[in-house]
JSON list of C-alpha atoms in Angstrom, two decimals:
[
{"chain": "A", "resi": 17, "resn": "MET", "atom": "CA", "xyz": [90.15, 113.56, 78.55]},
{"chain": "A", "resi": 18, "resn": "THR", "atom": "CA", "xyz": [93.37, 115.62, 77.96]},
{"chain": "A", "resi": 19, "resn": "ASP", "atom": "CA", "xyz": [96.25, 114.39, 75.98]},
{"chain": "A", "resi": 20, "resn": "PRO", "atom": "CA", "xyz": [98.92, 112.42, 78.20]},
{"chain": "A", "resi": 21, "resn": "ALA", "atom": "CA", "xyz": [101.55, 115.22, 77.66]},
{"chain": "A", "resi": 22, "resn": "THR", "atom": "CA", "xyz": [99.10, 117.78, 79.28]},
{"chain": "A", "resi": 23, "resn": "ARG", "atom": "CA", "xyz": [98.03, 115.31, 82.12]},
{"chain": "A", "resi": 24, "resn": "PHE", "atom": "CA", "xyz": [101.43, 114.68, 83.21]},
{"chain": "A", "resi": 25, "resn": "ALA", "atom": "CA", "xyz": [102.57, 118.25, 82.60]},
{"chain": "A", "resi": 26, "resn": "GLU", "atom": "CA", "xyz": [99.67, 119.40, 85.02]},
{"chain": "A", "resi": 27, "resn": "ALA", "atom": "CA", "xyz": [100.16, 116.51, 87.59]},
{"chain": "A", "resi": 28, "resn": "PHE", "atom": "CA", "xyz": [104.18, 117.29, 87.60]},
{"chain": "A", "resi": 29, "resn": "ALA", "atom": "CA", "xyz": [103.52, 121.10, 88.02]},
{"chain": "A", "resi": 30, "resn": "ALA", "atom": "CA", "xyz": [101.22, 120.54, 91.00]},
{"chain": "A", "resi": 31, "resn": "CYS", "atom": "CA", "xyz": [104.02, 118.24, 92.60]},
{"chain": "A", "resi": 32, "resn": "PRO", "atom": "CA", "xyz": [107.04, 117.02, 91.00]},
{"chain": "A", "resi": 33, "resn": "LEU", "atom": "CA", "xyz": [107.13, 113.65, 93.13]},
{"chain": "A", "resi": 34, "resn": "VAL", "atom": "CA", "xyz": [106.63, 110.13, 92.13]},
{"chain": "A", "resi": 35, "resn": "ALA", "atom": "CA", "xyz": [105.83, 107.75, 94.66]},
{"chain": "A", "resi": 36, "resn": "VAL", "atom": "CA", "xyz": [107.03, 104.75, 94.27]},
{"chain": "A", "resi": 37, "resn": "LEU", "atom": "CA", "xyz": [104.84, 102.06, 96.22]},
{"chain": "A", "resi": 38, "resn": "ARG", "atom": "CA", "xyz": [106.74, 98.64, 95.98]},
{"chain": "A", "resi": 39, "resn": "GLY", "atom": "CA", "xyz": [105.31, 95.81, 97.96]},
{"chain": "A", "resi": 40, "resn": "LEU", "atom": "CA", "xyz": [101.95, 97.66, 98.42]},
{"chain": "A", "resi": 41, "resn": "THR", "atom": "CA", "xyz": [98.87, 95.16, 98.72]},
{"chain": "A", "resi": 42, "resn": "PRO", "atom": "CA", "xyz": [95.53, 95.76, 97.47]},
{"chain": "A", "resi": 43, "resn": "ALA", "atom": "CA", "xyz": [94.42, 95.63, 101.51]},
{"chain": "A", "resi": 44, "resn": "GLU", "atom": "CA", "xyz": [96.50, 98.66, 102.40]},
{"chain": "A", "resi": 45, "resn": "ALA", "atom": "CA", "xyz": [96.37, 100.70, 99.19]},
{"chain": "A", "resi": 46, "resn": "GLU", "atom": "CA", "xyz": [93.72, 103.20, 99.79]},
{"chain": "A", "resi": 47, "resn": "ALA", "atom": "CA", "xyz": [94.83, 103.97, 103.05]},
{"chain": "A", "resi": 48, "resn": "ILE", "atom": "CA", "xyz": [98.30, 104.58, 101.59]},
{"chain": "A", "resi": 49, "resn": "GLY", "atom": "CA", "xyz": [97.26, 106.41, 98.69]},
{"chain": "A", "resi": 50, "resn": "ASP", "atom": "CA", "xyz": [95.03, 108.61, 100.89]},
{"chain": "A", "resi": 51, "resn": "ALA", "atom": "CA", "xyz": [97.71, 109.73, 103.09]},
{"chain": "A", "resi": 52, "resn": "LEU", "atom": "CA", "xyz": [100.06, 110.55, 99.87]},
{"chain": "A", "resi": 53, "resn": "VAL", "atom": "CA", "xyz": [97.33, 112.52, 97.75]},
{"chain": "A", "resi": 54, "resn": "ASP", "atom": "CA", "xyz": [96.12, 114.19, 100.94]},
{"chain": "A", "resi": 55, "resn": "ALA", "atom": "CA", "xyz": [99.61, 115.39, 101.28]},
{"chain": "A", "resi": 56, "resn": "GLY", "atom": "CA", "xyz": [99.55, 116.57, 97.80]},
{"chain": "A", "resi": 57, "resn": "PHE", "atom": "CA", "xyz": [101.33, 113.80, 95.59]},
{"chain": "A", "resi": 58, "resn": "THR", "atom": "CA", "xyz": [99.79, 113.56, 92.12]},
{"chain": "A", "resi": 59, "resn": "LEU", "atom": "CA", "xyz": [101.94, 110.80, 90.61]},
{"chain": "A", "resi": 60, "resn": "LEU", "atom": "CA", "xyz": [101.42, 107.27, 92.37]},
{"chain": "A", "resi": 61, "resn": "GLU", "atom": "CA", "xyz": [103.33, 104.16, 90.70]},
{"chain": "A", "resi": 62, "resn": "VAL", "atom": "CA", "xyz": [102.98, 100.57, 91.84]},
{"chain": "A", "resi": 63, "resn": "PRO", "atom": "CA", "xyz": [105.60, 98.41, 90.98]},
{"chain": "A", "resi": 64, "resn": "LEU", "atom": "CA", "xyz": [104.59, 95.28, 89.17]},
{"chain": "A", "resi": 65, "resn": "ASN", "atom": "CA", "xyz": [106.57, 93.06, 91.19]},
{"chain": "A", "resi": 66, "resn": "SER", "atom": "CA", "xyz": [104.27, 94.13, 94.35]},
{"chain": "A", "resi": 67, "resn": "PRO", "atom": "CA", "xyz": [101.41, 91.72, 95.62]},
{"chain": "A", "resi": 68, "resn": "ASP", "atom": "CA", "xyz": [98.62, 91.56, 93.13]},
{"chain": "A", "resi": 69, "resn": "PRO", "atom": "CA", "xyz": [99.82, 95.15, 91.68]},
{"chain": "A", "resi": 70, "resn": "LEU", "atom": "CA", "xyz": [96.84, 95.46, 89.24]},
{"chain": "A", "resi": 71, "resn": "THR", "atom": "CA", "xyz": [94.22, 95.06, 91.68]},
{"chain": "A", "resi": 72, "resn": "SER", "atom": "CA", "xyz": [95.75, 97.98, 93.64]},
{"chain": "A", "resi": 73, "resn": "ILE", "atom": "CA", "xyz": [96.25, 99.95, 90.62]},
{"chain": "A", "resi": 74, "resn": "ALA", "atom": "CA", "xyz": [92.65, 99.55, 89.61]},
{"chain": "A", "resi": 75, "resn": "ALA", "atom": "CA", "xyz": [91.40, 100.77, 92.92]},
{"chain": "A", "resi": 76, "resn": "MET", "atom": "CA", "xyz": [93.55, 103.73, 93.44]},
{"chain": "A", "resi": 77, "resn": "ALA", "atom": "CA", "xyz": [92.95, 104.99, 89.79]},
{"chain": "A", "resi": 78, "resn": "LYS", "atom": "CA", "xyz": [89.15, 104.85, 90.34]},
{"chain": "A", "resi": 79, "resn": "ARG", "atom": "CA", "xyz": [89.49, 106.25, 93.95]},
{"chain": "A", "resi": 80, "resn": "TYR", "atom": "CA", "xyz": [91.97, 109.18, 92.77]},
{"chain": "A", "resi": 81, "resn": "ALA", "atom": "CA", "xyz": [90.35, 109.87, 89.41]},
{"chain": "A", "resi": 82, "resn": "GLY", "atom": "CA", "xyz": [90.92, 113.65, 89.00]},
{"chain": "A", "resi": 83, "resn": "ARG", "atom": "CA", "xyz": [92.88, 114.12, 91.80]},
{"chain": "A", "resi": 84, "resn": "ALA", "atom": "CA", "xyz": [95.94, 111.90, 90.98]},
{"chain": "A", "resi": 85, "resn": "ILE", "atom": "CA", "xyz": [97.67, 109.85, 88.32]},
{"chain": "A", "resi": 86, "resn": "VAL", "atom": "CA", "xyz": [98.03, 106.20, 89.21]},
{"chain": "A", "resi": 87, "resn": "GLY", "atom": "CA", "xyz": [100.09, 103.70, 87.10]},
{"chain": "A", "resi": 88, "resn": "ALA", "atom": "CA", "xyz": [102.79, 100.87, 87.23]},
{"chain": "A", "resi": 89, "resn": "GLY", "atom": "CA", "xyz": [106.58, 100.82, 87.71]},
{"chain": "A", "resi": 90, "resn": "THR", "atom": "CA", "xyz": [108.88, 98.13, 86.73]},
{"chain": "A", "resi": 91, "resn": "VAL", "atom": "CA", "xyz": [106.78, 97.66, 83.46]},
{"chain": "A", "resi": 92, "resn": "LEU", "atom": "CA", "xyz": [109.24, 95.55, 81.28]},
{"chain": "A", "resi": 93, "resn": "THR", "atom": "CA", "xyz": [107.02, 94.32, 78.26]},
{"chain": "A", "resi": 94, "resn": "THR", "atom": "CA", "xyz": [104.31, 95.61, 75.93]},
{"chain": "A", "resi": 95, "resn": "ASP", "atom": "CA", "xyz": [102.09, 92.95, 77.33]},
{"chain": "A", "resi": 96, "resn": "ASP", "atom": "CA", "xyz": [102.50, 94.79, 80.90]},
{"chain": "A", "resi": 97, "resn": "VAL", "atom": "CA", "xyz": [101.81, 98.02, 79.45]},
{"chain": "A", "resi": 98, "resn": "ALA", "atom": "CA", "xyz": [98.33, 96.57, 78.11]},
{"chain": "A", "resi": 99, "resn": "ALA", "atom": "CA", "xyz": [97.54, 94.92, 81.47]},
{"chain": "A", "resi": 100, "resn": "VAL", "atom": "CA", "xyz": [98.16, 98.10, 83.17]},
{"chain": "A", "resi": 101, "resn": "ALA", "atom": "CA", "xyz": [95.75, 100.18, 80.82]},
{"chain": "A", "resi": 102, "resn": "ASP", "atom": "CA", "xyz": [93.23, 97.40, 80.96]},
{"chain": "A", "resi": 103, "resn": "ALA", "atom": "CA", "xyz": [93.23, 97.93, 84.89]},
{"chain": "A", "resi": 104, "resn": "GLY", "atom": "CA", "xyz": [93.04, 102.02, 84.52]},
{"chain": "A", "resi": 105, "resn": "GLY", "atom": "CA", "xyz": [96.35, 102.94, 84.95]},
{"chain": "A", "resi": 106, "resn": "GLU", "atom": "CA", "xyz": [97.73, 105.86, 83.05]},
{"chain": "A", "resi": 107, "resn": "LEU", "atom": "CA", "xyz": [101.40, 106.21, 84.13]},
{"chain": "A", "resi": 108, "resn": "ILE", "atom": "CA", "xyz": [104.11, 103.71, 82.84]},
{"chain": "A", "resi": 109, "resn": "VAL", "atom": "CA", "xyz": [107.47, 103.55, 84.61]},
{"chain": "A", "resi": 110, "resn": "SER", "atom": "CA", "xyz": [110.24, 101.42, 83.84]},
{"chain": "A", "resi": 111, "resn": "PRO", "atom": "CA", "xyz": [113.79, 100.84, 85.16]},
{"chain": "A", "resi": 112, "resn": "ASN", "atom": "CA", "xyz": [115.36, 100.71, 81.65]},
{"chain": "A", "resi": 113, "resn": "THR", "atom": "CA", "xyz": [114.82, 102.50, 78.13]},
{"chain": "A", "resi": 114, "resn": "ASP", "atom": "CA", "xyz": [112.92, 99.91, 76.02]},
{"chain": "A", "resi": 115, "resn": "PRO", "atom": "CA", "xyz": [111.65, 101.72, 72.90]},
{"chain": "A", "resi": 116, "resn": "ALA", "atom": "CA", "xyz": [108.90, 99.14, 72.24]},
{"chain": "A", "resi": 117, "resn": "VAL", "atom": "CA", "xyz": [107.64, 99.93, 75.80]},
{"chain": "A", "resi": 118, "resn": "ILE", "atom": "CA", "xyz": [107.53, 103.36, 75.46]},
{"chain": "A", "resi": 119, "resn": "ARG", "atom": "CA", "xyz": [105.67, 103.33, 72.14]},
{"chain": "A", "resi": 120, "resn": "ALA", "atom": "CA", "xyz": [103.39, 101.00, 73.49]},
{"chain": "A", "resi": 121, "resn": "SER", "atom": "CA", "xyz": [102.19, 103.21, 76.35]},
{"chain": "A", "resi": 122, "resn": "VAL", "atom": "CA", "xyz": [101.97, 106.31, 74.09]},
{"chain": "A", "resi": 123, "resn": "ALA", "atom": "CA", "xyz": [99.72, 104.39, 71.83]},
{"chain": "A", "resi": 124, "resn": "ARG", "atom": "CA", "xyz": [97.67, 103.62, 74.62]},
{"chain": "A", "resi": 125, "resn": "GLY", "atom": "CA", "xyz": [97.40, 107.26, 75.75]},
{"chain": "A", "resi": 126, "resn": "MET", "atom": "CA", "xyz": [99.52, 106.51, 78.63]},
{"chain": "A", "resi": 127, "resn": "ILE", "atom": "CA", "xyz": [102.18, 108.61, 80.28]},
{"chain": "A", "resi": 128, "resn": "SER", "atom": "CA", "xyz": [105.80, 107.09, 79.78]},
{"chain": "A", "resi": 129, "resn": "LEU", "atom": "CA", "xyz": [108.61, 107.73, 82.30]},
{"chain": "A", "resi": 130, "resn": "PRO", "atom": "CA", "xyz": [111.21, 105.19, 81.29]},
{"chain": "A", "resi": 131, "resn": "GLY", "atom": "CA", "xyz": [114.50, 104.94, 83.24]},
{"chain": "A", "resi": 132, "resn": "TYR", "atom": "CA", "xyz": [117.76, 105.96, 81.36]},
{"chain": "A", "resi": 133, "resn": "TYR", "atom": "CA", "xyz": [121.34, 106.21, 82.77]},
{"chain": "A", "resi": 134, "resn": "THR", "atom": "CA", "xyz": [123.28, 107.42, 79.78]},
{"chain": "A", "resi": 135, "resn": "PRO", "atom": "CA", "xyz": [122.78, 110.45, 77.15]},
{"chain": "A", "resi": 136, "resn": "SER", "atom": "CA", "xyz": [122.18, 107.55, 74.56]},
{"chain": "A", "resi": 137, "resn": "GLU", "atom": "CA", "xyz": [119.43, 105.99, 76.45]},
{"chain": "A", "resi": 138, "resn": "GLY", "atom": "CA", "xyz": [117.91, 109.42, 77.08]},
{"chain": "A", "resi": 139, "resn": "PHE", "atom": "CA", "xyz": [117.98, 110.51, 73.70]},
{"chain": "A", "resi": 140, "resn": "ALA", "atom": "CA", "xyz": [116.37, 106.97, 72.50]},
{"chain": "A", "resi": 141, "resn": "ALA", "atom": "CA", "xyz": [113.58, 107.22, 75.00]},
{"chain": "A", "resi": 142, "resn": "LEU", "atom": "CA", "xyz": [112.78, 110.46, 73.96]},
{"chain": "A", "resi": 143, "resn": "ALA", "atom": "CA", "xyz": [112.91, 109.80, 70.39]},
{"chain": "A", "resi": 144, "resn": "ALA", "atom": "CA", "xyz": [110.12, 106.88, 71.26]},
{"chain": "A", "resi": 145, "resn": "GLY", "atom": "CA", "xyz": [107.80, 109.39, 72.48]},
{"chain": "A", "resi": 146, "resn": "ALA", "atom": "CA", "xyz": [108.73, 109.61, 76.55]},
{"chain": "A", "resi": 147, "resn": "HIS", "atom": "CA", "xyz": [106.99, 112.40, 78.29]},
{"chain": "A", "resi": 148, "resn": "GLY", "atom": "CA", "xyz": [110.08, 112.46, 80.73]},
{"chain": "A", "resi": 149, "resn": "LEU", "atom": "CA", "xyz": [113.18, 110.60, 81.89]},
{"chain": "A", "resi": 150, "resn": "LYS", "atom": "CA", "xyz": [113.87, 109.01, 85.24]},
{"chain": "A", "resi": 151, "resn": "LEU", "atom": "CA", "xyz": [117.77, 108.93, 85.80]},
{"chain": "A", "resi": 152, "resn": "PHE", "atom": "CA", "xyz": [118.01, 105.47, 87.62]},
{"chain": "A", "resi": 153, "resn": "PRO", "atom": "CA", "xyz": [119.74, 104.72, 90.00]},
{"chain": "A", "resi": 154, "resn": "ALA", "atom": "CA", "xyz": [120.65, 108.17, 90.91]},
{"chain": "A", "resi": 155, "resn": "GLU", "atom": "CA", "xyz": [122.60, 106.93, 93.83]},
{"chain": "A", "resi": 156, "resn": "GLY", "atom": "CA", "xyz": [125.12, 105.28, 91.30]},
{"chain": "A", "resi": 157, "resn": "ALA", "atom": "CA", "xyz": [125.72, 108.80, 90.34]},
{"chain": "A", "resi": 158, "resn": "ALA", "atom": "CA", "xyz": [126.37, 112.52, 91.44]},
{"chain": "A", "resi": 159, "resn": "PRO", "atom": "CA", "xyz": [124.32, 115.45, 90.62]},
{"chain": "A", "resi": 160, "resn": "THR", "atom": "CA", "xyz": [127.62, 116.67, 88.59]},
{"chain": "A", "resi": 161, "resn": "TYR", "atom": "CA", "xyz": [126.71, 113.60, 86.38]},
{"chain": "A", "resi": 162, "resn": "LEU", "atom": "CA", "xyz": [123.33, 114.97, 85.80]},
{"chain": "A", "resi": 163, "resn": "LYS", "atom": "CA", "xyz": [124.44, 118.54, 85.21]},
{"chain": "A", "resi": 164, "resn": "ALA", "atom": "CA", "xyz": [126.55, 117.45, 82.36]},
{"chain": "A", "resi": 165, "resn": "GLN", "atom": "CA", "xyz": [123.76, 115.52, 80.88]},
{"chain": "A", "resi": 166, "resn": "ARG", "atom": "CA", "xyz": [121.49, 118.48, 81.01]},
{"chain": "A", "resi": 167, "resn": "ALA", "atom": "CA", "xyz": [124.06, 120.32, 78.73]},
{"chain": "A", "resi": 168, "resn": "VAL", "atom": "CA", "xyz": [122.89, 118.15, 76.03]},
{"chain": "A", "resi": 169, "resn": "LEU", "atom": "CA", "xyz": [119.42, 117.11, 76.78]},
{"chain": "A", "resi": 170, "resn": "PRO", "atom": "CA", "xyz": [116.36, 119.10, 75.35]},
{"chain": "A", "resi": 171, "resn": "LYS", "atom": "CA", "xyz": [115.84, 122.19, 77.61]},
{"chain": "A", "resi": 172, "resn": "ASP", "atom": "CA", "xyz": [112.27, 120.95, 78.30]},
{"chain": "A", "resi": 173, "resn": "THR", "atom": "CA", "xyz": [112.67, 117.57, 78.95]},
{"chain": "A", "resi": 174, "resn": "LYS", "atom": "CA", "xyz": [111.66, 116.57, 82.64]},
{"chain": "A", "resi": 175, "resn": "VAL", "atom": "CA", "xyz": [114.30, 114.64, 84.32]},
{"chain": "A", "resi": 176, "resn": "LEU", "atom": "CA", "xyz": [113.58, 112.78, 87.60]},
{"chain": "A", "resi": 177, "resn": "ALA", "atom": "CA", "xyz": [116.25, 111.50, 89.84]},
{"chain": "A", "resi": 178, "resn": "VAL", "atom": "CA", "xyz": [115.19, 108.15, 91.35]},
{"chain": "A", "resi": 179, "resn": "GLY", "atom": "CA", "xyz": [117.06, 106.29, 93.85]},
{"chain": "A", "resi": 180, "resn": "GLY", "atom": "CA", "xyz": [118.25, 107.10, 97.32]},
{"chain": "A", "resi": 181, "resn": "ILE", "atom": "CA", "xyz": [116.83, 110.46, 97.46]},
{"chain": "A", "resi": 182, "resn": "THR", "atom": "CA", "xyz": [116.08, 112.19, 100.77]},
{"chain": "A", "resi": 183, "resn": "PRO", "atom": "CA", "xyz": [114.68, 115.60, 101.61]},
{"chain": "A", "resi": 184, "resn": "ASP", "atom": "CA", "xyz": [118.40, 116.71, 102.58]},
{"chain": "A", "resi": 185, "resn": "THR", "atom": "CA", "xyz": [119.65, 115.66, 99.14]},
{"chain": "A", "resi": 186, "resn": "MET", "atom": "CA", "xyz": [116.96, 117.32, 96.85]},
{"chain": "A", "resi": 187, "resn": "ALA", "atom": "CA", "xyz": [118.58, 120.61, 96.74]},
{"chain": "A", "resi": 188, "resn": "ALA", "atom": "CA", "xyz": [121.87, 119.44, 95.39]},
{"chain": "A", "resi": 189, "resn": "TRP", "atom": "CA", "xyz": [120.04, 117.52, 92.45]},
{"chain": "A", "resi": 190, "resn": "HIS", "atom": "CA", "xyz": [117.73, 120.19, 91.89]},
{"chain": "A", "resi": 191, "resn": "ALA", "atom": "CA", "xyz": [120.49, 122.58, 91.36]},
{"chain": "A", "resi": 192, "resn": "ALA", "atom": "CA", "xyz": [122.07, 120.22, 88.92]},
{"chain": "A", "resi": 193, "resn": "GLY", "atom": "CA", "xyz": [119.27, 119.92, 86.81]},
{"chain": "A", "resi": 194, "resn": "ALA", "atom": "CA", "xyz": [116.50, 117.77, 88.36]},
{"chain": "A", "resi": 195, "resn": "ASP", "atom": "CA", "xyz": [113.04, 118.78, 87.62]},
{"chain": "A", "resi": 196, "resn": "GLY", "atom": "CA", "xyz": [111.80, 115.89, 90.20]},
{"chain": "A", "resi": 197, "resn": "PHE", "atom": "CA", "xyz": [112.36, 113.01, 92.02]},
{"chain": "A", "resi": 198, "resn": "GLY", "atom": "CA", "xyz": [111.05, 109.37, 92.34]},
{"chain": "A", "resi": 199, "resn": "LEU", "atom": "CA", "xyz": [110.63, 108.10, 96.02]},
{"chain": "A", "resi": 200, "resn": "GLY", "atom": "CA", "xyz": [110.78, 104.59, 96.91]},
{"chain": "A", "resi": 201, "resn": "SER", "atom": "CA", "xyz": [111.68, 103.18, 100.37]},
{"chain": "A", "resi": 202, "resn": "ASN", "atom": "CA", "xyz": [112.59, 106.38, 101.95]},
{"chain": "A", "resi": 203, "resn": "LEU", "atom": "CA", "xyz": [108.69, 107.26, 101.76]},
{"chain": "A", "resi": 204, "resn": "TYR", "atom": "CA", "xyz": [107.09, 103.78, 101.57]},
{"chain": "A", "resi": 205, "resn": "ARG", "atom": "CA", "xyz": [108.40, 100.37, 102.25]},
{"chain": "A", "resi": 206, "resn": "ALA", "atom": "CA", "xyz": [106.03, 96.95, 102.72]},
{"chain": "A", "resi": 207, "resn": "GLY", "atom": "CA", "xyz": [104.62, 97.27, 105.98]},
{"chain": "A", "resi": 208, "resn": "LYS", "atom": "CA", "xyz": [105.04, 100.88, 106.98]},
{"chain": "A", "resi": 209, "resn": "SER", "atom": "CA", "xyz": [101.86, 102.49, 108.47]},
{"chain": "A", "resi": 210, "resn": "ALA", "atom": "CA", "xyz": [99.85, 105.07, 106.73]},
{"chain": "A", "resi": 211, "resn": "ALA", "atom": "CA", "xyz": [100.59, 107.42, 109.42]},
{"chain": "A", "resi": 212, "resn": "ASP", "atom": "CA", "xyz": [104.32, 107.17, 109.26]},
{"chain": "A", "resi": 213, "resn": "VAL", "atom": "CA", "xyz": [103.82, 107.50, 105.20]},
{"chain": "A", "resi": 214, "resn": "ALA", "atom": "CA", "xyz": [101.87, 110.56, 105.86]},
{"chain": "A", "resi": 215, "resn": "ARG", "atom": "CA", "xyz": [104.47, 111.96, 108.08]},
{"chain": "A", "resi": 216, "resn": "ASP", "atom": "CA", "xyz": [107.16, 111.49, 105.50]},
{"chain": "A", "resi": 217, "resn": "ALA", "atom": "CA", "xyz": [105.22, 112.49, 102.52]},
{"chain": "A", "resi": 218, "resn": "ALA", "atom": "CA", "xyz": [104.48, 115.82, 104.28]},
{"chain": "A", "resi": 219, "resn": "THR", "atom": "CA", "xyz": [108.27, 116.33, 104.84]},
{"chain": "A", "resi": 220, "resn": "PHE", "atom": "CA", "xyz": [109.02, 115.51, 101.04]},
{"chain": "A", "resi": 221, "resn": "VAL", "atom": "CA", "xyz": [106.33, 117.94, 99.84]},
{"chain": "A", "resi": 222, "resn": "SER", "atom": "CA", "xyz": [107.77, 120.67, 101.98]},
{"chain": "A", "resi": 223, "resn": "ALA", "atom": "CA", "xyz": [111.15, 119.90, 100.84]},
{"chain": "A", "resi": 224, "resn": "VAL", "atom": "CA", "xyz": [110.26, 119.90, 97.13]},
{"chain": "A", "resi": 225, "resn": "LYS", "atom": "CA", "xyz": [108.23, 123.29, 97.45]},
{"chain": "A", "resi": 226, "resn": "ALA", "atom": "CA", "xyz": [111.17, 124.94, 99.04]},
{"chain": "A", "resi": 227, "resn": "LEU", "atom": "CA", "xyz": [112.90, 124.43, 95.83]},
{"chain": "A", "resi": 228, "resn": "ALA", "atom": "CA", "xyz": [110.63, 126.06, 93.80]}
]
């Protein structure tokens, strides 16, 4: 297996979007996952405050092996990291910057995308081994806030804007330095049909391709 940095770089280059599937149930995991992967998504995140998230992660990791990287969001402890790894997940996303969680993810050969908001948090995350940074919550900031941070963050750091992103707002964030995006309720929310997810996924993929 290739190293996590390479796996992330390849998946991100194919589609720089992370699907945040908060509220996903195991019963719908494959239908929703199929809609996203068929649309071109390569990074799928099931937050741990979803119903039975490890079951969904295990099923999706197996189903999309070689096609998409599957993992967990809202990962707050090193025990969570171990549980996700044991379920077959490869991606660890947090809402916060916790160096212990980042280091534990890296030690297990997983991809670490921690949340950050300030330059201090961003640099601390990178020092702990993060593979990219998630500016969260993006709706609490403006693209100009990210632009100022990009003047000091390492040039090769992949930064995703997460929170409130729509196809119409992606261009402004991209111009300010966002390399990609995490997509939550505007892409998927609990109970949304696979057909509706497929429709909205295609719209997001088309929008991000237009930025290239």
